[in-house]
XYZ file of C-alpha atoms in Angstrom:
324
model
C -35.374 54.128 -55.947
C -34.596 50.757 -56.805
C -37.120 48.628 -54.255
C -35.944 45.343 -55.350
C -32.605 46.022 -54.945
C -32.735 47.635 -51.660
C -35.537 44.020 -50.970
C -32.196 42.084 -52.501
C -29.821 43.252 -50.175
C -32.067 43.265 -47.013
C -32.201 39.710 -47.326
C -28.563 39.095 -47.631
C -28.126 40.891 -44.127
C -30.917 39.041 -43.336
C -29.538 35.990 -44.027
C -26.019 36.626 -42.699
C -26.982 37.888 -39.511
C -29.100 34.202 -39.588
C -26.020 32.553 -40.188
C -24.086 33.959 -37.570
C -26.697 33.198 -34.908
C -26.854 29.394 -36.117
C -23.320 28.900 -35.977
C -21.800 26.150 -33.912
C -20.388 26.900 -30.813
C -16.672 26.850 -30.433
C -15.512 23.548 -29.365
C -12.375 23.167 -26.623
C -10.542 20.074 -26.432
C -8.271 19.060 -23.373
C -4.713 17.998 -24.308
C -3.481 14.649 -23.619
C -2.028 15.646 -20.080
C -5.115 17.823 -18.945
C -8.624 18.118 -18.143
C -11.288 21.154 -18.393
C -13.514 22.552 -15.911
C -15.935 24.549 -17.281
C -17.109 27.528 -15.616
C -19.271 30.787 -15.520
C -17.856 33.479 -16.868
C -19.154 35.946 -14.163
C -20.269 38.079 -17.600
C -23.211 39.049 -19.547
C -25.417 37.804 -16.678
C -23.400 34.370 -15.928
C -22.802 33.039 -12.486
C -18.998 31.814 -11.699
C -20.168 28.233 -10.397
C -18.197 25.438 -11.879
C -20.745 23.760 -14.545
C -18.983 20.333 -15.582
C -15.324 18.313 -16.487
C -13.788 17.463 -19.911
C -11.506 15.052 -20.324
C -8.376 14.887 -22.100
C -9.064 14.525 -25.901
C -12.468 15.084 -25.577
C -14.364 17.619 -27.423
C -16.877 19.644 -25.772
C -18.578 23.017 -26.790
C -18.863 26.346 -24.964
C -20.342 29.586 -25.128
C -17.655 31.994 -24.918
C -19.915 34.745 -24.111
C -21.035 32.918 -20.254
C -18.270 30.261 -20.197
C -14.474 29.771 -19.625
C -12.150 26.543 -19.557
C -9.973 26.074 -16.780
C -7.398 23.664 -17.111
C -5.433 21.399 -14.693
C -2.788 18.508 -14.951
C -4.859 15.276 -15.308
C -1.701 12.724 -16.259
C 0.766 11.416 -14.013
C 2.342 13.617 -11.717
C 4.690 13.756 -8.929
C 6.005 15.430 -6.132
C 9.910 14.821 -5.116
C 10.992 15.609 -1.583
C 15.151 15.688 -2.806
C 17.824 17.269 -1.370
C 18.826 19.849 -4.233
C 21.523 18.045 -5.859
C 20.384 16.184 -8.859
C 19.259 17.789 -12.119
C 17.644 17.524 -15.328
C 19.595 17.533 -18.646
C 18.605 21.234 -18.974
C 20.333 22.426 -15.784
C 17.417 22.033 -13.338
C 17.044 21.182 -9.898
C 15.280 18.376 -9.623
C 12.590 18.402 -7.081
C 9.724 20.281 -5.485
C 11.183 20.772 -2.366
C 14.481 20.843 -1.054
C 13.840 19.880 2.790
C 13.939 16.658 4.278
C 10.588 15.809 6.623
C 11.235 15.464 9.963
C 10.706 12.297 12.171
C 11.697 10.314 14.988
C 13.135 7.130 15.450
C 11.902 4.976 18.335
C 15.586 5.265 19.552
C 14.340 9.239 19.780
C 16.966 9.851 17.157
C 15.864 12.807 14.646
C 15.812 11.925 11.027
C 15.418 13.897 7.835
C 13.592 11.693 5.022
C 13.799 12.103 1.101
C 10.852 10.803 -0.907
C 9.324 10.708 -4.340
C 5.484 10.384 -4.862
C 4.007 9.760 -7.693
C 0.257 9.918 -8.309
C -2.289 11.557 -10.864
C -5.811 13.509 -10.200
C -8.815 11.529 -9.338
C -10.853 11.828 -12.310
C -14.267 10.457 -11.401
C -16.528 13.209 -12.196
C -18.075 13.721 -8.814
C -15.001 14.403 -7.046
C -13.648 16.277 -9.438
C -16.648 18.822 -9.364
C -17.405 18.568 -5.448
C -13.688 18.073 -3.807
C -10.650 18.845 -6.555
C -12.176 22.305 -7.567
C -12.520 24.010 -4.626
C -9.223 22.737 -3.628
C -7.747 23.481 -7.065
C -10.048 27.647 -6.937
C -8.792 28.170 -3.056
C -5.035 28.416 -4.916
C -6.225 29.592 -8.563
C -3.730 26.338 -9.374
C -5.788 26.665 -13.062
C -3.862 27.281 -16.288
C -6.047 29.799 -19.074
C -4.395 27.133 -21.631
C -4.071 23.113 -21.982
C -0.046 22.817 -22.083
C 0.853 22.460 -18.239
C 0.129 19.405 -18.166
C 3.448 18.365 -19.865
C 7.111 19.692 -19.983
C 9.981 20.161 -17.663
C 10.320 20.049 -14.285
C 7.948 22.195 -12.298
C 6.276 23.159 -15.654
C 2.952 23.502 -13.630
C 1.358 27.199 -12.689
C 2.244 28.548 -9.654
C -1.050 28.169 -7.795
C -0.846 24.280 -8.806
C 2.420 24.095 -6.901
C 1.036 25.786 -4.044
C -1.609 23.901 -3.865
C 0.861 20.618 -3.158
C 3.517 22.669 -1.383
C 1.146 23.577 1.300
C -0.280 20.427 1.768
C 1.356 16.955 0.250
C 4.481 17.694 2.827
C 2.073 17.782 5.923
C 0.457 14.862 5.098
C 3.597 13.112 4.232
C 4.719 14.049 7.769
C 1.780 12.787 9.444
C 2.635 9.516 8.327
C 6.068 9.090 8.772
C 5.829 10.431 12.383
C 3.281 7.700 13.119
C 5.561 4.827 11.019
C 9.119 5.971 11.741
C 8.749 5.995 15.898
C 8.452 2.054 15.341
C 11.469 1.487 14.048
C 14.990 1.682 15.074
C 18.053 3.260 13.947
C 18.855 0.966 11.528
C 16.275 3.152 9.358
C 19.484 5.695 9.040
C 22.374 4.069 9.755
C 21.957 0.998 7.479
C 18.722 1.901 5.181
C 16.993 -0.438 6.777
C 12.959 -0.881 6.290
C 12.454 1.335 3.488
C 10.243 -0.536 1.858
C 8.228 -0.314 4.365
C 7.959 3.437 4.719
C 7.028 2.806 1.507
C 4.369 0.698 2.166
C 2.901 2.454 4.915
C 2.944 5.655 3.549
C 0.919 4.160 0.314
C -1.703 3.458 3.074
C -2.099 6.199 4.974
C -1.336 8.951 2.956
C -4.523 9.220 1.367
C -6.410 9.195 4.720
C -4.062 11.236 6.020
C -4.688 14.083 2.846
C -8.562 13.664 3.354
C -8.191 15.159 7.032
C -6.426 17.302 5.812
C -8.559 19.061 3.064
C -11.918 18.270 4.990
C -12.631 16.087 1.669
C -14.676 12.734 1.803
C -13.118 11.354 -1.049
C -9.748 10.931 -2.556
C -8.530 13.916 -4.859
C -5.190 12.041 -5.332
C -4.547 8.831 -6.739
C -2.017 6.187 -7.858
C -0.906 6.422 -11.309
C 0.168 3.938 -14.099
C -2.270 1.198 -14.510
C -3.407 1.267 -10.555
C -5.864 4.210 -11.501
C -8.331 3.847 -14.927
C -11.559 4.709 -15.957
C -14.038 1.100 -16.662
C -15.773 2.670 -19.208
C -16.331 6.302 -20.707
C -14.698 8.895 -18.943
C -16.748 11.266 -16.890
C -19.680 8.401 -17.435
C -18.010 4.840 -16.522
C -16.449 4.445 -12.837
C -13.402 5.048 -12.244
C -10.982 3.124 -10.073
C -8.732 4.921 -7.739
C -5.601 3.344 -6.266
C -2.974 3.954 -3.674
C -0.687 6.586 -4.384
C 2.857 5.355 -4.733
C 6.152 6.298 -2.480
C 9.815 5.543 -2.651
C 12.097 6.616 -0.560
C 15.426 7.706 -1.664
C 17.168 8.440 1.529
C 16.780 8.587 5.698
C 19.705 10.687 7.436
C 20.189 11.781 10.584
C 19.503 15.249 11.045
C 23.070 15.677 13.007
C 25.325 15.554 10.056
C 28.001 14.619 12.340
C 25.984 11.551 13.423
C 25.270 10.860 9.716
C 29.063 10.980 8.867
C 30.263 8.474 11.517
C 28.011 5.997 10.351
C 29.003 6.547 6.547
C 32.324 5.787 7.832
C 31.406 2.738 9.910
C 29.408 1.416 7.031
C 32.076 1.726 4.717
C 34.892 0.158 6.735
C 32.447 -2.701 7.571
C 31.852 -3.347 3.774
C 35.511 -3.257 2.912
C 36.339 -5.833 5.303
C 33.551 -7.826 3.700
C 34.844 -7.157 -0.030
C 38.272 -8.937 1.779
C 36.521 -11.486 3.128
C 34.830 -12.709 0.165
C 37.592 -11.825 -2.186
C 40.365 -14.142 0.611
C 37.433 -16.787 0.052
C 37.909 -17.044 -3.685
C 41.947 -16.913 -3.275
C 41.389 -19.986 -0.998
C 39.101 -21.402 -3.047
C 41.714 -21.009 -6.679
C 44.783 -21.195 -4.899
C 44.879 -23.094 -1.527
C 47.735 -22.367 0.476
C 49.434 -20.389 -2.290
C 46.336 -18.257 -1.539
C 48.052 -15.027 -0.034
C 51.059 -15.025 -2.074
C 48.809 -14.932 -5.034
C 46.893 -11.929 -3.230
C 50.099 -10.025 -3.061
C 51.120 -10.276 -6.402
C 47.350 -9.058 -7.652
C 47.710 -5.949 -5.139
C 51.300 -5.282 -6.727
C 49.941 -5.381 -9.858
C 46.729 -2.705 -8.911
C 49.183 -0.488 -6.784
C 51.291 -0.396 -10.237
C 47.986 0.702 -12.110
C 47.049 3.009 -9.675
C 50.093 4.311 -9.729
C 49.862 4.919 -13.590
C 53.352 3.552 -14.326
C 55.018 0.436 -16.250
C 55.998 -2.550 -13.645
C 57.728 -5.635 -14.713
C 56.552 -8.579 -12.252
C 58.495 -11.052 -11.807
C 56.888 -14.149 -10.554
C 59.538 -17.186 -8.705
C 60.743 -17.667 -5.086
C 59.849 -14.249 -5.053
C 57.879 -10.999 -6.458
C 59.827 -8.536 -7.398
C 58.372 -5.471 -8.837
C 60.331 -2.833 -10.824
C 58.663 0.280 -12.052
C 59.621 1.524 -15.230
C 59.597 5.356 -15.567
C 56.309 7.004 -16.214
């Protein structure tokens, strides 16, 4: 037997199974669009409590044998309130739901109303660990991998859509019941005062989704440049504005009642357009004004005819279309 051989290769295992144990941990880093709770694994002894954030592009290493990554959109999002019929270049629906919210008028008139939000995760680390998670775990609105932060339309998991469909359109609501019975029908009939649903839904929506949630803090926030971390992330402070609205459309929730003022709104802009356009004839032509007119509208009902006219201008207009 060959002891320093057998000596040889005991240290090699030796020194392998040394290696092994030294080894760095496996680092995880967020995509650009997402951020990373860490968590117990529930295995080999490990709780399931969440344990701390990491922020997109930041490295940060785990034990895979106690720990897991659970990722979540941490970029600008949105959530459109549209009425189904606009969609993306690939086909889609565009939109998160497809139902107008209800409110009143303070004419007591019932009005559906169409609205885009746009805000992004708060991202201060406290509220993060203490008030998104257990929002974000009572849906399971986690992704096992970094990419749903970013794609097409509704490219977020299921439970994350959840998680907004059963609550952003309540609080939306809330508002809009409280803003909309102070205004008249001119919200409907005319688009009157959008801007400030607008406004007032910027300021009470995030109230309005506290109450909701039983949170103390904000989980959602403006995005853009209203929301940004002063300082490191998950270190610094960071600032958390108003989330922003637009609205895209107020209807009446009897079509009928929608469809009368369409009508009423479009004669009443078309004998504006006249107006204005008999203004300029005055204005170029004086008293020749209306002949002038007629000749123009000979000349369009020729175009929109889509045939050849020959007009000839003197005592009178004569116009003689040529065959097609």
């Amino acid at each position: 037997m060959n002891l320093k051989r057998i000596a040889a290769t005991a240290a090699v295992v030796v020194g392998l199974g040394m290696a092994a144990a030294c080894s760095s941990p496996p680092a995880i880093t967020p995509t650009s669009a997402s951020c990373g709770f860490v968590v117990g694994s529930g295995t080999n002894g490990a709780d399931q409590a969440v344990q701390g954030v990491v922020y997109p592009g930041q490295k940060l290493s785990i034990d895979t044998r106690i720990q897991v990554v659970k990722y979540v959109p941490c970029n600008q999002r949105n959530y459109l309130v549209t009425d189904g019929t606009r969609k993306n270049a690939n086909d889609q629906v565009i939109g998160d739901t497809f139902t107008g919210i209800e409110a009143f008028t303070k004419d007591g008139t019932k009005v559906l109303v169409y609205v885009g939000m746009y805000w992004t995760p708060n991202q201060d680390r406290d509220v993060m660990l203490k008030s998104f998670f257990p929002l974000c775990d009572k849906y399971q609105c986690f992704s096992s991998a970094s990419q749903d932060g970013r794609g097409d339309v509704n490219s977020s998991s299921k439970g994350w859509n959840a998680m907004l469909g059963e609550n952003v359109p309540f609080a939306i609501g809330s508002v809009l019941r409280t803003s909309l019975k102070e205004m008249d029908d001119s919200v409907w009939k005319t688009g009157a005062n959008w801007s400030t649903i607008n406004a007032s839904l910027a300021d009470g929506f995030q109230p309005a989704f506290r109450k909701m949630i039983g949170a103390s803090s904000d989980v959602m926030c403006g995005n853009g440049e209203t929301s940004y971390w002063t300082g490191t992330p998950g270190q610094g402070s960071y600032t958390c504005g108003k989330v922003r609205f637009e609205v895209t459309n107020v209807i009446n929730a009897d079509p009928n009642q929608q469809k009368l003022a369409n009508e009423e709104n479009a004669q009443k802009l078309a004998e504006a357009a006249n107006a204005a356009r008999k203004r300029a004839a005055l204005a170029a032509y004086g008293t020749q004004a209306d002949y002038w007119l007629g000749v123009q509208d000979s000349i369009q009902k020729c175009h929109d005819a889509g045939v050849n006219c020959t007009v000839v201008v003197g005592n009178g207009v004569s116009v003689n279309p040529a065959a097609k």
